[in-house]
Every structure is written in structure tokens, then in C-alpha cells.
Coordinates of C-alpha atoms in Angstrom, one line a residue:
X130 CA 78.6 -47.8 74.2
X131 CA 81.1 -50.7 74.1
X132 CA 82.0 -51.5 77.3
X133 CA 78.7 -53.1 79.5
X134 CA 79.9 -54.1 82.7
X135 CA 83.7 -54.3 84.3
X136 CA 84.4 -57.2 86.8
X137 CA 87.0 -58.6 88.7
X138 CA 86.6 -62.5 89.0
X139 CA 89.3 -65.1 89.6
X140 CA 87.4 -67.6 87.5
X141 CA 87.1 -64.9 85.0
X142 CA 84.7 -66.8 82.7
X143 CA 81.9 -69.1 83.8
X144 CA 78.2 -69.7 83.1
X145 CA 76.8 -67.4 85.5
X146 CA 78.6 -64.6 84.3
X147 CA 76.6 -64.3 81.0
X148 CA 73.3 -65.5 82.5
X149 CA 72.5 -64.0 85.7
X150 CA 74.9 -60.8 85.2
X151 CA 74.0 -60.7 81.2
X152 CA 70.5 -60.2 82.4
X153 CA 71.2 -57.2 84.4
X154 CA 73.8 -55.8 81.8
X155 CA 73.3 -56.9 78.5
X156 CA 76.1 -57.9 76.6
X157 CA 77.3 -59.6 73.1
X158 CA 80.7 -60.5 74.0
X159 CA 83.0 -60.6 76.7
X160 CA 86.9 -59.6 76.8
X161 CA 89.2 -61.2 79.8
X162 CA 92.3 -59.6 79.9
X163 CA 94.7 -62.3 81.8
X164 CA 98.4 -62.5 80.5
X165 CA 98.7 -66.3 82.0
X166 CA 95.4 -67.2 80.5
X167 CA 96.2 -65.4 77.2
X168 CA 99.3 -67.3 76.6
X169 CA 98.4 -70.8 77.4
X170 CA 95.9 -71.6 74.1
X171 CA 94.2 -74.6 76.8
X172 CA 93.4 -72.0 79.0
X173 CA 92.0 -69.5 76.6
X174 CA 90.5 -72.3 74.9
X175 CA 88.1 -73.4 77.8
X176 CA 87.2 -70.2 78.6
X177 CA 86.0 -69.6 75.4
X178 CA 83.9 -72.6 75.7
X179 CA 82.5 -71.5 79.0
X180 CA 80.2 -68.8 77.3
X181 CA 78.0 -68.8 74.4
X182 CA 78.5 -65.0 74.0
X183 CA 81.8 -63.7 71.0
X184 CA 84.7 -63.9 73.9
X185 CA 87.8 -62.5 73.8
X186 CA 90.9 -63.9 76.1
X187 CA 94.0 -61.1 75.8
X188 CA 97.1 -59.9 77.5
X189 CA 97.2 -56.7 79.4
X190 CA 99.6 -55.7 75.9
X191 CA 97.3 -56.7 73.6
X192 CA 94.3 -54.9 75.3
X193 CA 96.8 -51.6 75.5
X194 CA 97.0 -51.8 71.8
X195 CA 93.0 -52.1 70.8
X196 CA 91.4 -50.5 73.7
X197 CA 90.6 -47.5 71.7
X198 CA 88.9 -49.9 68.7
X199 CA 87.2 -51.4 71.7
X200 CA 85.4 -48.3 72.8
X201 CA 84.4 -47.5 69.4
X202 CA 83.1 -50.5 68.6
X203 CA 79.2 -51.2 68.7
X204 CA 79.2 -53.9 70.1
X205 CA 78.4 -54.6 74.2
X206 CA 81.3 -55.9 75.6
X207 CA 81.4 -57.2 79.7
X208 CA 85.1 -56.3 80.6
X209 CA 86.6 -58.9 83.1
X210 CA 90.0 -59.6 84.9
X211 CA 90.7 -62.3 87.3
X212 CA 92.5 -60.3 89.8
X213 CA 92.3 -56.6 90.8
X214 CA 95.6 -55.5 89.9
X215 CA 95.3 -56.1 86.1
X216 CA 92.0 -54.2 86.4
X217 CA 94.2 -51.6 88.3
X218 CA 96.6 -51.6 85.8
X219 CA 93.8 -51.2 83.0
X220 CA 91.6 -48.4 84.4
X221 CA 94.8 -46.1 86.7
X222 CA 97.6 -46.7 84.8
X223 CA 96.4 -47.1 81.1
X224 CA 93.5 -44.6 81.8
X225 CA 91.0 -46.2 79.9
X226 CA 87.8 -45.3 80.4
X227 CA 85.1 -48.5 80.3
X228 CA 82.3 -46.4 78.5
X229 CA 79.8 -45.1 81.0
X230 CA 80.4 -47.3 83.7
X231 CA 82.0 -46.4 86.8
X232 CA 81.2 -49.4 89.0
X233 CA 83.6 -51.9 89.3
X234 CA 81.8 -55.1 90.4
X235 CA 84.1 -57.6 92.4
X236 CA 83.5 -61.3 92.7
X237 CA 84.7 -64.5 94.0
X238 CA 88.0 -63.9 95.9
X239 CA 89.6 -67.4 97.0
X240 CA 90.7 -67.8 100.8
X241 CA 94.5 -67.9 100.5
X242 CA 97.3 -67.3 103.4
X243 CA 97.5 -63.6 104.7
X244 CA 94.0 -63.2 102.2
X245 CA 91.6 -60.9 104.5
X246 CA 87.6 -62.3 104.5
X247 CA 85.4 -59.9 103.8
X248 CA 82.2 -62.4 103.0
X249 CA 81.9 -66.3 101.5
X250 CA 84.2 -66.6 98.9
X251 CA 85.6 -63.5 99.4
X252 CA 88.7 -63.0 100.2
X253 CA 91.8 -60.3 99.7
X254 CA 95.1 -59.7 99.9
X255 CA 96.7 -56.6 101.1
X256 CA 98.2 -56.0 97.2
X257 CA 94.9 -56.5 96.2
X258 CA 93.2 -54.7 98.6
X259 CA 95.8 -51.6 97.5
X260 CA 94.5 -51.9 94.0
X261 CA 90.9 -51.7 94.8
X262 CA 91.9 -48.1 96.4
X263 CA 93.5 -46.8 93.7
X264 CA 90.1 -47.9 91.3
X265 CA 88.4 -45.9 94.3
X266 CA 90.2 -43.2 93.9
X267 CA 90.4 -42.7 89.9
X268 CA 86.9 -42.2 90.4
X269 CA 84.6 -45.6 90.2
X270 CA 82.9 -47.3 92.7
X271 CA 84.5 -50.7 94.1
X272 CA 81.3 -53.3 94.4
X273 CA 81.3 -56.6 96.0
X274 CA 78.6 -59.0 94.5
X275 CA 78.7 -62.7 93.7
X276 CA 75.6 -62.5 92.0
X277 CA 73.3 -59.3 91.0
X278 CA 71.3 -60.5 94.4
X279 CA 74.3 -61.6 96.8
X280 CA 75.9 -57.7 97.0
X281 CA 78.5 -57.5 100.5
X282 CA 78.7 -54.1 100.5
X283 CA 81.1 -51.2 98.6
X284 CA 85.1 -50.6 99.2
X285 CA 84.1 -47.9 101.5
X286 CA 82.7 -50.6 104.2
X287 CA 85.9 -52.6 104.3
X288 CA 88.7 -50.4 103.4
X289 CA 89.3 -50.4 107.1
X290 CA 90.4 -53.9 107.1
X291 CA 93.0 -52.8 104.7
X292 CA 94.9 -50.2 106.2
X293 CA 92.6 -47.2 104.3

């Protein structure tokens, strides 16, 4: 298994990423996929910092290229994007298939204008909310959770607020 744990996150890498969710999904190493974050070597940089764990920082290109070298690798990878249209574009339109798992756990959302609240720090747009249905309907299971104790609820409770 190389893949340990897909998330969505807009601050991508932080401490509690590798503590409280490393606990419940053990890891040793962690690949964002961010094409903004990628390309500015600051950026990648201090994400790197913000984990003890082997981290990778790559555009959605990149990833495209070594996703199959990924899956066969032994190592436990937690698989994160900041937004949920590049984890759209990962798992619907580049198929790939994270290992066993099938739950895609969501985190913080900012509040932004036209963003829809769904909890605290949770927030979504309509594009957003449109990628999260098409991750639902390839097959895996849309999760809202800050932490591995602070779960909102599934895609299924607030679809509604999205048109679905």
C-alpha cells in the first residue's frame, strides 16, 4: 500500500496533519500536489518544514507522470491537495486510484464571498462543491473532519446546499 490517507486542506501541510491524523493513518511521507505551491520554491520550502515526515510538494504534471511509481512504492504516503478540484482532477480525470482508500477526508475550507458554510471553518464554493460530486460519484466517500474527533458529517448530508 502506498497511498495512506487522501485529504483536501487549503493549508495543505501543517503540524496537525502528521500528528493527530498520522496517528489514525500512519504514514512516512506526505505528497501535496499544488501547481502554485510547486512552482514558488518559498512556498514549497515552508511546507516542507512544516512536517517532520519525507514530504513531497508537486504539480498536478508532475504527479501525472509518477503516480504509478507512487503506488508501487512501499512506502505510506498521506495524499493531500489544498483545494477539491485538483483532488478532482487527480482521482476523475487521471483515474488514479489512492491504494485501498476510498474516503476522501475534507478539511479547513476558508469563508470566502459566494463560499456556502457547512460548519466552522468550513466553507465551499459552488465549483468546489461540483468537484466533491464527481469524487462521490467515481465511487469514494466525501468526509468532512477537521480533526479525527471534529467529523461534520459526509457529502451526502450537504449536497443539498449545492444544488445535488
Amino acid at each position: 500500500m502506498s497511498i495512506s490517507f487522501v485529504r483536501i486542506d487549503d493549508r495543505m501541510i501543517h503540524g496537525l496533519i502528521t500528528v493527530r491524523w498520522g496517528k489514525e493513518y500512519p504514514c512516512d511521507g506526505i505528497i501535496a500536489v499544488n501547481d502554485k505551491a510547486a512552482n514558488n520554491p518559498v512556498l514549497a520550502g515552508a511546507y516542507k518544514a512544516a512536517s517532520d515526515k519525507k514530504t513531497f510538494v508537486w504539480t498536478l504534471e508532475h504527479f501525472d507522470k509518477v503516480k504509478d511509481k507512487v503506488l508501487n512504492s512501499s512506502t505510506k504516503y498521506f495524499l493531500i491537495t489544498k483545494n477539491p478540484q485538483d483532488m478532482k482532477k487527480i482521482l476523475v480525470d487521471l483515474k488514479f486510484k489512492p491504494s485501498d482508500v476510498k474516503t476522501v477526508i475534507v478539511g479547513p475550507g476558508n469563508d470566502r464571498e459566494n463560499a456556502i458554510k457547512l460548519g466552522d471553518n468550513q466553507s465551499f464554493t459552488q465549483e468546489e462543491g461540483d468537484a466533491f460530486e464527481a469524487i462521490e460519484k467515481n465511487g469514494y466517500k466525501v468526509d468532512f473532519a477537521l480533526l479525527p474527533d471534529q467529523r461534520l458529517g459526509s457529502w451526502d448530508k450537504f449536497k443539498s446546499k449545492f444544488g445535488y
